[in-house]
Amino acid sequence: MANDDNGGKDLTAADAHGARPSEASAGTAVVTRDAIGNPGFPPHRARMTDSDPTAERKAERSVYTLFYLSVVGSVWAIAAYIIFPIDAADPGSVRLNNLFIGLGLSLALLALGIGAVHWGKALMSDHEGIDIRHPVRGTEETRARAVEIFQEADQESGFGRRTLIRNSLIGALIAFPLPAVVLFRGLGPQDEDPVALLEHTMWKKGTRLAIDPSGRPIKASDVTLGSAFHVIPEGLQDLEHGKLEEKAKAAVLLMRLDPADLIEAPDRKGWSYDGIVAYSKICTHVGCPVALYEQQTHHLLCPCHQSQFDVTNHCEVIFGPAKRPLPQLPIAVDSEGYLIAQSDFTEPVGPSYWERH
Ligand code: FES
């Protein structure tokens, strides 16, 4: 019997863990904390594999076949990396490379996952048991013993006593990950200032807007009310090796709205042309391409984490994790009616970074 503070009422150990309905005590209805009974286990259902050796062998075969299939997927992913290399001058090669590596990895993961689940459900022990939850905090004795163990370890290792060794070890552990940070530099361009590269794109005054991926310059008259185009700077596709990173920075979405729907700040009045506006396609969250335009609401949606931008209001963020609006590209029309940029973006495109001004 254990004494509980429930009105001085004694609770048995069984009460503490099991069901006890409402009670009346001294004429007052009392609802105990155990008013909801323990439903217990549903009746045990034996599996086919427990009673039928043929079914057991079949399940075993399925499991190891799935695991071997996973090996095939992994090997295929490595082979695909070699067979379908990425050629910077051929965007199609990126698609092939990603497709076949992705298929291999998907097969590997899927087969591994299904195999493991099947193994667990069909072959591993089906025994059901109850593990009573214990208080998380240890007893005073356990805690005191833990402190003792730490102190013994400190004594034996000399960690607290040999301060030179201790401090040099801490220094070595701090320094150890630093080469990885430095190696990140290798991901950026070697002969140019990466910060300057991030601050500018290929757009400059007079560059024509061209349809992606054909590279055909686009006229203002081609952009009908409600339409949206994926746009790159004219000539981008002729750059050496295609310069994929330039495209990644310079990609733009072009949309035509009713000019009456546009809320334009005074300093940006001249950045659009007859309701046609151009915004960077690179999400300001972590840089996914913002590719979904909702014509009715004039919202742009980033598929990665669902940030939404209001095209009528300088692409302000109206939902999601992005913190900054999409940068606007100031546009105009040349003497032949083609849409041209008035300048580069006036701020860096894409996600924030340490040195961003
Ligand atoms: S990258 Fe666009 S919302 Fe995260």
Tab-separated table of C-alpha atoms and ligand atoms in Angstrom:
chain	number	residue	atom	x	y	z
A	1	MET	CA	0.000	0.000	0.000
A	2	ALA	CA	1.272	3.470	-0.820
A	3	ASN	CA	0.041	6.666	0.765
A	4	ASP	CA	-1.099	9.228	-1.819
A	5	ASP	CA	-2.100	12.839	-1.203
A	6	ASN	CA	-5.522	12.145	-2.660
A	7	GLY	CA	-7.534	13.224	0.375
A	8	GLY	CA	-5.563	10.867	2.568
A	9	LYS	CA	-6.855	7.910	0.557
A	10	ASP	CA	-4.576	4.891	0.168
A	11	LEU	CA	-3.839	3.687	-3.370
A	12	THR	CA	-2.527	0.226	-4.110
A	13	ALA	CA	0.302	-0.302	-6.590
A	14	ALA	CA	-2.296	-1.661	-8.978
A	15	ASP	CA	-4.283	1.576	-8.576
A	16	ALA	CA	-1.246	3.578	-9.424
A	17	HIS	CA	-0.871	1.892	-12.810
A	18	GLY	CA	-4.293	0.601	-13.671
A	19	ALA	CA	-7.941	1.538	-13.813
A	20	ARG	CA	-9.960	2.841	-10.909
A	21	PRO	CA	-13.373	4.338	-11.572
A	22	SER	CA	-14.949	7.383	-9.907
A	23	GLU	CA	-15.546	6.925	-6.224
A	24	ALA	CA	-17.734	8.483	-3.575
A	25	SER	CA	-15.932	9.536	-0.449
A	26	ALA	CA	-17.752	10.728	2.674
A	27	GLY	CA	-20.785	11.574	0.553
A	28	THR	CA	-18.758	13.665	-1.957
A	29	ALA	CA	-18.209	12.435	-5.499
A	30	VAL	CA	-14.475	12.143	-6.171
A	31	VAL	CA	-13.027	11.547	-9.630
A	32	THR	CA	-9.662	9.891	-9.217
A	33	ARG	CA	-6.799	10.502	-11.615
A	34	ASP	CA	-7.270	6.928	-12.851
A	35	ALA	CA	-10.865	7.455	-13.991
A	36	ILE	CA	-9.926	6.401	-17.527
A	37	GLY	CA	-9.147	2.725	-17.434
A	38	ASN	CA	-6.170	1.059	-19.037
A	39	PRO	CA	-7.612	-0.504	-22.210
A	40	GLY	CA	-4.870	-3.151	-22.254
A	41	PHE	CA	-3.680	-4.935	-25.391
A	42	PRO	CA	-5.951	-5.959	-28.235
A	43	PRO	CA	-6.095	-9.763	-28.589
A	44	HIS	CA	-2.891	-11.195	-30.040
A	45	ARG	CA	-3.118	-12.205	-33.696
A	46	ALA	CA	-0.709	-14.858	-34.780
A	47	ARG	CA	1.082	-14.191	-38.079
A	48	MET	CA	1.242	-16.618	-40.978
A	49	THR	CA	5.009	-16.696	-40.631
A	50	ASP	CA	4.702	-17.867	-36.995
A	51	SER	CA	2.801	-21.014	-37.881
A	52	ASP	CA	3.671	-21.785	-41.501
A	53	PRO	CA	7.352	-22.558	-42.288
A	54	THR	CA	6.708	-22.054	-46.027
A	55	ALA	CA	5.371	-18.548	-45.387
A	56	GLU	CA	8.360	-17.869	-43.163
A	57	ARG	CA	10.817	-18.917	-45.869
A	58	LYS	CA	8.919	-16.840	-48.433
A	59	ALA	CA	9.114	-13.764	-46.207
A	60	GLU	CA	12.819	-14.378	-45.664
A	61	ARG	CA	13.360	-14.593	-49.443
A	62	SER	CA	11.438	-11.340	-49.977
A	63	VAL	CA	13.535	-9.538	-47.371
A	64	TYR	CA	16.935	-10.539	-48.718
A	65	THR	CA	15.789	-9.929	-52.308
A	66	LEU	CA	14.830	-6.392	-51.317
A	67	PHE	CA	18.193	-5.852	-49.632
A	68	TYR	CA	20.051	-7.111	-52.728
A	69	LEU	CA	17.849	-4.848	-54.832
A	70	SER	CA	18.987	-1.975	-52.657
A	71	VAL	CA	22.614	-2.901	-53.397
A	72	VAL	CA	21.782	-2.851	-57.122
A	73	GLY	CA	20.269	0.636	-56.729
A	74	SER	CA	23.385	1.946	-54.978
A	75	VAL	CA	25.718	0.456	-57.585
A	76	TRP	CA	23.500	1.855	-60.323
A	77	ALA	CA	23.711	5.359	-58.783
A	78	ILE	CA	27.526	5.184	-58.838
A	79	ALA	CA	27.521	3.847	-62.400
A	80	ALA	CA	25.102	6.592	-63.481
A	81	TYR	CA	27.484	9.211	-62.080
A	82	ILE	CA	30.193	7.848	-64.387
A	83	ILE	CA	28.035	7.033	-67.431
A	84	PHE	CA	26.113	10.338	-67.449
A	85	PRO	CA	28.667	13.037	-66.505
A	86	ILE	CA	27.552	16.664	-66.292
A	87	ASP	CA	28.692	18.717	-69.252
A	88	ALA	CA	28.522	22.446	-68.410
A	89	ALA	CA	27.777	23.256	-72.059
A	90	ASP	CA	24.821	20.877	-72.217
A	91	PRO	CA	21.938	21.520	-69.791
A	92	GLY	CA	20.371	18.232	-70.929
A	93	SER	CA	23.284	16.352	-69.360
A	94	VAL	CA	22.325	17.714	-65.918
A	95	ARG	CA	18.840	16.304	-66.336
A	96	LEU	CA	20.106	12.875	-67.406
A	97	ASN	CA	22.677	12.800	-64.611
A	98	ASN	CA	20.119	13.768	-61.955
A	99	LEU	CA	17.462	11.433	-63.340
A	100	PHE	CA	19.562	8.274	-63.354
A	101	ILE	CA	21.393	8.958	-60.090
A	102	GLY	CA	18.017	9.774	-58.518
A	103	LEU	CA	16.471	6.555	-59.828
A	104	GLY	CA	19.352	4.511	-58.419
A	105	LEU	CA	19.231	6.194	-55.005
A	106	SER	CA	15.437	5.959	-54.852
A	107	LEU	CA	15.569	2.243	-55.598
A	108	ALA	CA	18.303	1.744	-52.987
A	109	LEU	CA	16.436	3.622	-50.260
A	110	LEU	CA	13.005	2.264	-51.092
A	111	ALA	CA	14.132	-1.364	-51.218
A	112	LEU	CA	16.122	-0.948	-48.006
A	113	GLY	CA	13.162	0.636	-46.209
A	114	ILE	CA	10.570	-1.851	-47.417
A	115	GLY	CA	12.919	-4.766	-46.655
A	116	ALA	CA	13.523	-3.534	-43.105
A	117	VAL	CA	9.815	-2.994	-42.429
A	118	HIS	CA	8.922	-6.386	-43.882
A	119	TRP	CA	11.612	-8.058	-41.785
A	120	GLY	CA	10.296	-6.380	-38.638
A	121	LYS	CA	6.657	-7.135	-39.325
A	122	ALA	CA	6.898	-10.666	-40.675
A	123	LEU	CA	9.947	-12.291	-39.122
A	124	MET	CA	11.133	-10.556	-35.984
A	125	SER	CA	9.695	-11.630	-32.636
A	126	ASP	CA	6.032	-10.713	-32.260
A	127	HIS	CA	6.116	-10.698	-28.481
A	128	GLU	CA	4.097	-7.897	-26.860
A	129	GLY	CA	5.180	-6.449	-23.530
A	130	ILE	CA	4.653	-3.542	-21.189
A	131	ASP	CA	7.484	-1.324	-20.114
A	132	ILE	CA	6.360	0.845	-17.213
A	133	ARG	CA	7.598	4.391	-17.526
A	134	HIS	CA	9.926	5.353	-14.702
A	135	PRO	CA	10.647	8.817	-13.368
A	136	VAL	CA	13.333	10.444	-15.488
A	137	ARG	CA	15.272	11.865	-12.560
A	138	GLY	CA	17.611	9.330	-10.995
A	139	THR	CA	17.646	8.640	-7.254
A	140	GLU	CA	19.967	10.647	-5.031
A	141	GLU	CA	22.263	7.606	-4.765
A	142	THR	CA	22.444	7.212	-8.566
A	143	ARG	CA	23.217	10.890	-9.002
A	144	ALA	CA	25.860	10.839	-6.304
A	145	ARG	CA	27.416	7.757	-7.909
A	146	ALA	CA	27.463	9.483	-11.306
A	147	VAL	CA	29.339	12.444	-9.820
A	148	GLU	CA	31.738	9.990	-8.190
A	149	ILE	CA	32.391	8.283	-11.530
A	150	PHE	CA	33.114	11.619	-13.204
A	151	GLN	CA	35.470	12.575	-10.406
A	152	GLU	CA	37.252	9.215	-10.604
A	153	ALA	CA	37.611	9.586	-14.382
A	154	ASP	CA	38.954	13.100	-13.900
A	155	GLN	CA	41.481	11.827	-11.362
A	156	GLU	CA	42.570	8.886	-13.472
A	157	SER	CA	42.885	10.823	-16.720
A	158	GLY	CA	44.409	13.876	-15.077
A	159	PHE	CA	42.077	16.004	-17.215
A	160	GLY	CA	41.574	18.642	-14.532
A	161	ARG	CA	45.132	18.435	-13.204
A	162	ARG	CA	47.151	18.437	-16.423
A	163	THR	CA	45.941	21.791	-17.692
A	164	LEU	CA	48.401	21.991	-20.581
A	165	ILE	CA	47.198	18.718	-22.048
A	166	ARG	CA	43.571	19.650	-21.427
A	167	ASN	CA	43.853	23.063	-23.062
A	168	SER	CA	45.824	21.774	-26.020
A	169	LEU	CA	43.197	19.049	-26.539
A	170	ILE	CA	40.396	21.628	-26.481
A	171	GLY	CA	42.392	23.739	-28.966
A	172	ALA	CA	42.928	20.746	-31.245
A	173	LEU	CA	39.214	19.885	-31.183
A	174	ILE	CA	38.271	23.458	-32.035
A	175	ALA	CA	40.838	23.625	-34.846
A	176	PHE	CA	39.931	20.248	-36.317
A	177	PRO	CA	36.754	21.350	-38.176
A	178	LEU	CA	38.342	24.573	-39.452
A	179	PRO	CA	39.913	23.038	-42.593
A	180	ALA	CA	36.405	22.037	-43.662
A	181	VAL	CA	35.335	25.677	-43.418
A	182	VAL	CA	38.331	26.762	-45.497
A	183	LEU	CA	37.676	24.025	-48.042
A	184	PHE	CA	34.270	25.578	-48.680
A	185	ARG	CA	36.206	28.305	-50.474
A	186	GLY	CA	36.948	25.706	-53.137
A	187	LEU	CA	33.270	25.703	-54.043
A	188	GLY	CA	33.509	29.315	-55.207
A	189	PRO	CA	35.350	30.819	-58.179
A	190	GLN	CA	39.138	30.801	-57.771
A	191	ASP	CA	40.124	33.820	-59.833
A	192	GLU	CA	37.364	36.268	-58.915
A	193	ASP	CA	36.111	37.863	-55.726
A	194	PRO	CA	33.104	35.713	-54.771
A	195	VAL	CA	31.425	38.558	-52.889
A	196	ALA	CA	31.607	40.833	-55.964
A	197	LEU	CA	30.238	37.979	-58.043
A	198	LEU	CA	27.260	37.591	-55.742
A	199	GLU	CA	26.515	41.300	-55.867
A	200	HIS	CA	26.153	41.525	-59.637
A	201	THR	CA	24.469	39.663	-62.444
A	202	MET	CA	24.832	39.786	-66.230
A	203	TRP	CA	22.068	42.343	-66.573
A	204	LYS	CA	23.183	45.784	-67.653
A	205	LYS	CA	21.688	48.822	-69.320
A	206	GLY	CA	20.255	47.899	-72.725
A	207	THR	CA	20.427	44.080	-72.360
A	208	ARG	CA	17.409	42.603	-74.059
A	209	LEU	CA	15.136	40.244	-72.177
A	210	ALA	CA	15.087	36.836	-73.896
A	211	ILE	CA	12.807	33.852	-73.409
A	212	ASP	CA	14.357	30.987	-71.449
A	213	PRO	CA	15.607	28.600	-72.821
A	214	SER	CA	15.360	29.568	-76.519
A	215	GLY	CA	17.147	32.894	-76.028
A	216	ARG	CA	14.707	34.698	-78.357
A	217	PRO	CA	14.382	38.397	-77.437
A	218	ILE	CA	10.907	39.282	-76.257
A	219	LYS	CA	8.827	42.301	-77.260
A	220	ALA	CA	6.472	44.121	-74.932
A	221	SER	CA	3.654	43.241	-77.318
A	222	ASP	CA	4.371	39.508	-76.796
A	223	VAL	CA	3.545	39.817	-73.114
A	224	THR	CA	-0.221	39.751	-72.956
A	225	LEU	CA	-2.232	40.697	-69.874
A	226	GLY	CA	-2.038	37.913	-67.259
A	227	SER	CA	0.867	36.096	-68.924
A	228	ALA	CA	4.190	35.194	-67.317
A	229	PHE	CA	7.553	34.358	-68.923
A	230	HIS	CA	10.800	32.879	-67.694
A	231	VAL	CA	13.462	35.239	-68.952
A	232	ILE	CA	17.274	35.372	-69.255
A	233	PRO	CA	19.614	38.077	-70.596
A	234	GLU	CA	20.011	37.905	-74.393
A	235	GLY	CA	23.308	36.211	-75.299
A	236	LEU	CA	23.557	34.206	-72.097
A	237	GLN	CA	23.354	30.923	-73.975
A	238	ASP	CA	26.366	31.961	-76.133
A	239	LEU	CA	28.651	32.404	-73.124
A	240	GLU	CA	31.603	30.088	-72.742
A	241	HIS	CA	30.406	26.671	-71.519
A	242	GLY	CA	26.928	28.130	-71.109
A	243	LYS	CA	27.960	29.705	-67.765
A	244	LEU	CA	25.243	27.967	-65.816
A	245	GLU	CA	26.008	29.980	-62.692
A	246	GLU	CA	25.314	33.221	-64.593
A	247	LYS	CA	21.916	31.877	-65.559
A	248	ALA	CA	21.270	30.886	-61.956
A	249	LYS	CA	21.816	34.478	-60.869
A	250	ALA	CA	20.189	36.288	-63.781
A	251	ALA	CA	16.970	34.273	-64.166
A	252	VAL	CA	13.943	36.550	-64.138
A	253	LEU	CA	10.171	36.222	-64.131
A	254	LEU	CA	8.286	38.605	-66.369
A	255	MET	CA	4.581	39.273	-65.844
A	256	ARG	CA	2.011	41.675	-67.224
A	257	LEU	CA	-0.645	43.016	-64.863
A	258	ASP	CA	-3.299	45.649	-65.241
A	259	PRO	CA	-1.297	48.832	-64.423
A	260	ALA	CA	-4.146	49.801	-62.058
A	261	ASP	CA	-3.307	46.744	-59.916
A	262	LEU	CA	0.308	47.772	-59.376
A	263	ILE	CA	1.226	49.572	-56.171
A	264	GLU	CA	4.490	51.278	-57.120
A	265	ALA	CA	6.737	53.187	-54.744
A	266	PRO	CA	7.587	56.679	-56.044
A	267	ASP	CA	11.250	55.749	-56.593
A	268	ARG	CA	10.255	52.743	-58.701
A	269	LYS	CA	7.612	54.366	-60.863
A	270	GLY	CA	9.720	54.035	-63.992
A	271	TRP	CA	10.846	50.431	-63.392
A	272	SER	CA	7.883	48.767	-65.113
A	273	TYR	CA	6.510	49.148	-68.629
A	274	ASP	CA	2.764	49.391	-69.174
A	275	GLY	CA	2.033	46.905	-66.371
A	276	ILE	CA	4.953	44.610	-67.299
A	277	VAL	CA	7.205	43.915	-64.311
A	278	ALA	CA	10.342	41.796	-63.969
A	279	TYR	CA	11.535	40.162	-60.737
A	280	SER	CA	14.413	37.888	-59.849
A	281	LYS	CA	13.386	34.259	-59.970
A	282	ILE	CA	15.794	33.288	-57.163
A	283	CYS	CA	14.011	32.925	-53.841
A	284	THR	CA	15.417	35.115	-51.085
A	285	HIS	CA	15.050	32.273	-48.601
A	286	VAL	CA	17.567	29.668	-49.744
A	287	GLY	CA	17.638	30.254	-53.475
A	288	CYS	CA	15.142	27.891	-55.096
A	289	PRO	CA	13.618	29.055	-58.381
A	290	VAL	CA	10.298	30.780	-57.698
A	291	ALA	CA	8.371	29.286	-60.532
A	292	LEU	CA	4.653	29.321	-59.781
A	293	TYR	CA	2.639	32.388	-60.752
A	294	GLU	CA	-0.951	32.589	-59.607
A	295	GLN	CA	-2.589	34.780	-62.164
A	296	GLN	CA	-5.782	35.521	-60.192
A	297	THR	CA	-4.102	36.688	-56.999
A	298	HIS	CA	-0.839	37.931	-58.593
A	299	HIS	CA	1.133	35.851	-56.118
A	300	LEU	CA	4.408	34.097	-56.831
A	301	LEU	CA	4.972	30.865	-54.929
A	302	CYS	CA	8.286	29.233	-54.130
A	303	PRO	CA	7.766	25.465	-54.218
A	304	CYS	CA	10.596	24.685	-51.786
A	305	HIS	CA	9.201	26.083	-48.517
A	306	GLN	CA	6.053	27.836	-49.729
A	307	SER	CA	7.147	31.453	-49.473
A	308	GLN	CA	4.709	33.712	-51.318
A	309	PHE	CA	5.432	37.085	-52.863
A	310	ASP	CA	2.932	39.766	-53.880
A	311	VAL	CA	3.714	40.896	-57.425
A	312	THR	CA	1.404	43.908	-57.157
A	313	ASN	CA	3.427	45.237	-54.227
A	314	HIS	CA	7.112	44.925	-55.182
A	315	CYS	CA	7.078	41.182	-54.453
A	316	GLU	CA	6.819	41.725	-50.709
A	317	VAL	CA	6.792	38.477	-48.723
A	318	ILE	CA	3.233	37.656	-47.674
A	319	PHE	CA	3.814	34.135	-46.405
A	320	GLY	CA	6.607	31.702	-45.612
A	321	PRO	CA	10.175	31.788	-44.354
A	322	ALA	CA	11.666	34.242	-46.897
A	323	LYS	CA	12.623	37.505	-45.218
A	324	ARG	CA	13.164	39.850	-48.164
A	325	PRO	CA	11.135	40.737	-51.265
A	326	LEU	CA	12.337	39.455	-54.629
A	327	PRO	CA	14.635	42.068	-56.211
A	328	GLN	CA	13.053	43.956	-59.115
A	329	LEU	CA	14.785	44.393	-62.474
A	330	PRO	CA	14.105	47.883	-63.886
A	331	ILE	CA	12.923	47.463	-67.486
A	332	ALA	CA	12.048	49.638	-70.478
A	333	VAL	CA	11.460	49.197	-74.215
A	334	ASP	CA	13.950	49.940	-77.019
A	335	SER	CA	13.220	51.597	-80.358
A	336	GLU	CA	12.223	48.226	-81.895
A	337	GLY	CA	9.756	47.397	-79.148
A	338	TYR	CA	11.978	44.850	-77.390
A	339	LEU	CA	12.042	44.783	-73.611
A	340	ILE	CA	15.417	45.820	-72.221
A	341	ALA	CA	16.957	46.169	-68.763
A	342	GLN	CA	17.583	49.689	-67.508
A	343	SER	CA	20.451	48.409	-65.337
A	344	ASP	CA	21.508	45.437	-63.249
A	345	PHE	CA	19.435	44.604	-60.155
A	346	THR	CA	19.947	47.315	-57.568
A	347	GLU	CA	20.582	44.719	-54.827
A	348	PRO	CA	22.066	41.197	-54.735
A	349	VAL	CA	19.665	38.451	-55.761
A	350	GLY	CA	19.036	35.262	-53.841
A	351	PRO	CA	19.493	34.364	-50.187
A	352	SER	CA	21.209	36.526	-47.607
A	353	TYR	CA	24.903	35.975	-46.989
A	354	TRP	CA	27.416	37.244	-44.468
A	355	GLU	CA	28.887	40.112	-46.482
A	356	ARG	CA	25.599	41.265	-48.043
A	357	HIS	CA	25.251	45.025	-47.831
B	1	FES	S1	13.783	28.560	-50.977
B	1	FES	FE1	11.953	29.585	-51.336
B	1	FES	S2	10.835	29.354	-49.571
B	1	FES	FE2	12.665	28.343	-49.146
